[in-house]
Short mmCIF file of C-alpha atoms in Angstrom, two decimals:
data_model
loop_
_atom_site.label_atom_id
_atom_site.label_comp_id
_atom_site.label_asym_id
_atom_site.label_seq_id
_atom_site.Cartn_x
_atom_site.Cartn_y
_atom_site.Cartn_z
CA MET A 286 0.01 0.00 0.01
CA TYR A 287 1.31 3.45 -0.91
CA MET A 288 1.80 6.23 1.61
CA TYR A 289 0.20 9.32 0.13
CA GLU A 290 1.64 12.80 0.56
CA ASP A 291 0.40 16.38 0.10
CA TYR A 292 2.73 19.02 -1.31
CA LEU A 293 2.51 22.78 -0.94
CA PHE A 294 4.55 25.29 -2.95
CA LEU A 295 4.75 28.82 -1.58
CA LEU A 296 6.63 32.10 -1.75
CA SER A 297 7.87 33.43 1.56
CA PRO A 298 8.12 37.21 2.08
CA PRO A 299 10.98 38.75 4.14
CA GLU A 300 10.81 39.01 7.90
CA ALA A 301 9.65 42.67 7.88
CA ILE A 302 6.55 41.71 5.90
CA LYS A 303 5.89 38.64 8.08
CA HIS A 304 6.15 40.79 11.16
CA GLU A 305 3.70 43.36 9.85
CA ILE A 306 1.13 40.74 8.77
CA ALA A 307 1.48 39.10 12.18
CA ARG A 308 0.60 42.45 13.82
CA TYR A 309 -2.61 42.62 11.75
CA LYS A 310 -3.43 39.04 12.74
CA LYS A 311 -3.02 39.86 16.43
CA ALA A 312 -5.06 43.03 16.15
CA SER A 313 -7.81 41.03 14.44
CA ALA A 314 -7.79 38.39 17.15
CA LYS A 315 -8.31 41.08 19.78
CA LEU A 316 -11.56 42.02 18.00
CA ILE A 317 -13.01 38.65 17.10
CA GLY A 318 -11.10 36.03 19.15
CA ASN A 319 -9.15 33.10 17.80
CA TYR A 320 -9.51 32.14 14.11
CA LYS A 321 -8.01 29.57 11.70
CA SER A 322 -5.08 31.40 10.19
CA MET A 323 -4.12 33.32 13.32
CA ASP A 324 -0.75 31.60 13.87
CA SER A 325 0.15 30.89 10.24
CA PRO A 326 3.28 32.76 9.03
CA ALA A 327 2.69 35.14 6.14
CA HIS A 328 3.16 33.41 2.78
CA ILE A 329 1.90 33.38 -0.79
CA SER A 330 0.48 29.97 -1.78
CA VAL A 331 1.33 28.99 -5.35
CA HIS A 332 0.36 25.34 -5.79
CA HIS A 333 -1.25 22.62 -3.65
CA LEU A 334 -1.06 18.96 -4.62
CA GLU A 335 -3.14 16.58 -2.49
CA ARG A 336 -3.01 12.84 -2.05
CA GLN A 337 -0.01 12.22 -4.30
CA LYS A 338 2.05 9.05 -4.46
CA PRO A 339 5.54 10.11 -3.36
CA PHE A 340 6.44 11.01 -6.90
CA MET A 341 9.16 13.50 -5.99
CA ALA A 342 11.97 11.11 -6.83
CA GLU A 343 15.43 12.61 -6.93
CA THR A 344 15.38 12.84 -10.74
CA ASN A 345 12.12 14.84 -10.69
CA LEU A 346 13.48 17.20 -8.02
CA ILE A 347 16.71 17.77 -9.97
CA ARG A 348 14.72 18.53 -13.15
CA MET A 349 12.39 20.89 -11.31
CA GLU A 350 15.28 22.62 -9.57
CA LYS A 351 17.15 23.23 -12.79
CA SER A 352 14.04 24.71 -14.39
CA LEU A 353 13.21 26.99 -11.43
CA ASN A 354 16.81 28.16 -11.13
CA GLU A 355 16.31 29.81 -14.55
CA LEU A 356 13.75 32.25 -13.13
CA PRO A 357 14.86 35.66 -11.83
CA PRO A 358 13.94 36.85 -8.31
CA ALA A 359 10.57 38.59 -8.37
CA LEU A 360 9.84 42.10 -7.14
CA LEU A 361 6.38 42.14 -5.54
CA HIS A 362 4.40 44.83 -3.73
CA VAL A 363 1.93 44.44 -0.93
CA ASP A 364 -0.69 47.02 -1.86
CA GLY A 365 -3.56 47.39 0.62
CA PHE A 366 -6.16 44.79 1.62
CA LYS A 367 -8.98 42.97 -0.17
CA PHE A 368 -11.27 40.06 0.62
CA PHE A 369 -12.64 36.82 -0.82
CA GLN A 370 -16.20 35.68 -0.23
CA HIS A 371 -16.77 31.94 0.26
CA LEU A 372 -19.90 29.84 0.57
CA HIS A 373 -22.25 30.31 3.54
CA ASN A 374 -21.18 33.92 4.06
CA ARG A 375 -17.64 33.01 5.11
CA MET A 376 -14.96 35.62 4.36
CA THR A 377 -11.18 35.87 4.01
CA ILE A 378 -9.25 39.15 4.35
CA TYR A 379 -5.88 39.26 2.60
CA ALA A 380 -3.01 41.61 1.76
CA HIS A 381 -3.26 42.29 -1.98
CA ILE A 382 -0.25 41.75 -4.20
CA ARG A 383 -0.07 44.34 -7.00
CA ILE A 384 -0.19 42.78 -10.46
CA THR A 385 1.96 44.54 -13.06
CA PRO A 386 2.81 43.26 -16.54
CA ALA A 387 6.21 42.14 -15.20
CA VAL A 388 4.62 40.23 -12.27
CA ASP A 389 2.06 38.67 -14.60
CA GLU A 390 4.76 37.47 -16.97
CA TRP A 391 6.84 36.09 -14.07
CA LEU A 392 3.82 34.18 -12.71
CA THR A 393 3.15 32.79 -16.19
CA GLN A 394 6.70 31.44 -16.33
CA LEU A 395 6.37 29.98 -12.82
CA LYS A 396 3.10 28.25 -13.73
CA ARG A 397 4.67 26.79 -16.86
CA LYS A 398 7.59 25.37 -14.91
CA LEU A 399 5.28 23.80 -12.31
CA SER A 400 2.65 22.66 -14.85
CA ILE A 401 -0.04 24.74 -13.13
CA ARG A 402 -3.18 25.21 -15.24
CA LYS A 403 -5.36 27.32 -12.92
CA ALA A 404 -4.95 31.04 -12.35
CA ILE A 405 -2.72 32.22 -9.52
CA VAL A 406 -4.12 35.15 -7.51
CA PRO A 407 -1.11 36.04 -5.38
CA HIS A 408 -2.12 37.19 -1.90
CA ILE A 409 -1.12 36.96 1.74
CA THR A 410 -3.98 35.73 3.91
CA VAL A 411 -4.53 37.72 7.12
CA VAL A 412 -7.87 36.42 8.43
CA ARG A 413 -9.09 33.23 6.79
CA ASP A 414 -12.62 31.83 6.55
CA VAL A 415 -14.42 33.81 9.25
CA ALA A 416 -18.17 34.23 9.67
CA GLY A 417 -19.96 37.25 8.19
CA PRO A 418 -20.49 39.06 11.50
CA ASP A 419 -16.76 38.78 12.37
CA PHE A 420 -15.88 40.08 8.90
CA GLU A 421 -18.24 43.08 9.41
CA ARG A 422 -16.38 43.92 12.62
CA LEU A 423 -12.96 43.64 11.01
CA TRP A 424 -13.28 45.01 7.49
CA PRO A 425 -13.79 48.73 8.41
CA ASN A 426 -10.34 48.57 10.02
CA PHE A 427 -8.73 47.18 6.87
CA ARG A 428 -10.55 48.81 3.96
CA HIS A 429 -8.71 52.15 3.95
CA LYS A 430 -5.30 50.97 5.15
CA LYS A 431 -2.60 52.09 2.67
CA LEU A 432 -0.03 49.41 3.47
CA VAL A 433 2.37 49.49 0.50
CA GLU A 434 5.58 47.48 0.83
CA PRO A 435 7.95 46.29 -1.94
CA PHE A 436 9.82 43.03 -1.41
CA TRP A 437 11.84 40.47 -3.35
CA VAL A 438 11.16 36.76 -3.43
CA ASN A 439 14.30 34.79 -4.16
CA GLU A 440 13.09 31.22 -3.74
CA LEU A 441 10.14 28.83 -3.89
CA VAL A 442 9.58 26.81 -0.74
CA MET A 443 8.17 23.27 -0.95
CA LEU A 444 6.47 21.71 2.07
CA LYS A 445 5.05 18.20 2.44
CA ARG A 446 2.90 16.21 4.85
CA GLU A 447 1.56 12.68 5.09
CA THR A 448 -2.01 12.77 3.74
CA PHE A 449 -3.56 10.30 6.16
CA ALA A 450 -1.45 10.99 9.23
CA HIS A 451 -3.43 11.34 12.49
CA GLU A 452 -2.49 15.01 12.78
CA PRO A 453 -0.74 15.89 9.50
CA GLN A 454 1.83 18.64 9.84
CA TRP A 455 3.42 20.64 7.02
CA ARG A 456 7.22 20.24 7.11
CA PRO A 457 9.91 21.90 5.00
CA PHE A 458 10.97 19.59 2.17
CA LYS A 459 12.90 21.53 -0.49
CA ILE A 460 13.88 25.10 -1.42
CA PHE A 461 14.30 26.13 -5.04
CA GLU A 462 16.31 29.30 -5.65
CA PHE A 463 15.57 31.81 -8.42
CA LYS A 464 19.10 32.27 -9.68
CA ASN A 465 18.74 34.38 -12.81
CA LYS A 466 20.04 37.51 -11.07
CA LYS A 467 20.86 39.37 -14.29
CA ALA A 468 17.20 40.00 -15.04
CA ALA A 469 16.70 41.63 -11.66
CA ALA A 470 20.02 43.44 -11.28
CA ASN A 471 19.06 46.83 -12.72
CA THR A 472 16.41 47.68 -10.15
CA ALA A 473 17.57 45.62 -7.19
CA GLU A 474 19.88 48.14 -5.56
CA ALA A 475 17.40 51.04 -5.59
CA ILE A 476 14.54 48.90 -4.38
CA MET A 477 16.55 47.27 -1.59
CA SER A 478 17.63 50.63 -0.26
CA ARG A 479 13.98 51.75 -0.23
CA GLN A 480 13.04 48.49 1.46
CA ALA A 481 15.64 49.10 4.18
CA ALA A 482 14.21 52.56 4.81
CA ALA A 483 10.67 51.08 4.95
CA ASP A 484 11.79 48.42 7.40
CA ASN A 485 12.99 51.13 9.75
CA GLN A 486 9.54 52.78 9.75
CA ILE A 487 7.27 49.78 9.59
CA ASP A 488 6.76 49.49 13.36
CA GLN A 489 5.46 53.04 13.61
CA ILE A 490 2.24 52.31 11.65
CA ASN A 491 -0.85 52.32 13.85
CA LEU A 492 -3.28 49.50 13.27
CA PHE A 493 -6.84 49.47 14.58
#
């Protein structure tokens, strides 16, 4: 009998962004109590494969790594907050990632390399799958926030868990670096200096 595994591919923002999203999570919990995504570190989900035979043999990983190494690091911007509406009046509030032609093209290349057919809507979940009344309490505090932060993603993180484990836990499995630095070199220095300045000010922003 096969042991089945789930795989999750994600982009991980830098610590300054993780810290800021964590502050919004804590502020939200003070208003509505505990919720599902409260303790989850900020990340951008890219691809989720469920109930797979452990197909990630070494040859597959080497091929995937070589392909992903050809991508350049991506410059992304957190740009305010939006929300998804689910069935039964359940809501998710997320930090919006600005889509530019460059980002769209980069995501298209990433999808091609991972054989992803569905659209990727890059976002960082803040409050996931809460009831309508909790959303109504939270959203006025998010809707006009002008959180704008640029950041680079330099790698794709792959996690795995055993599908039918008693309490399945995601564990780090593999990191794929985006090594095509030439494509990002022209703007990197200016953006990184702006990012450093933003990091120094990020703790001064008032939340709710």
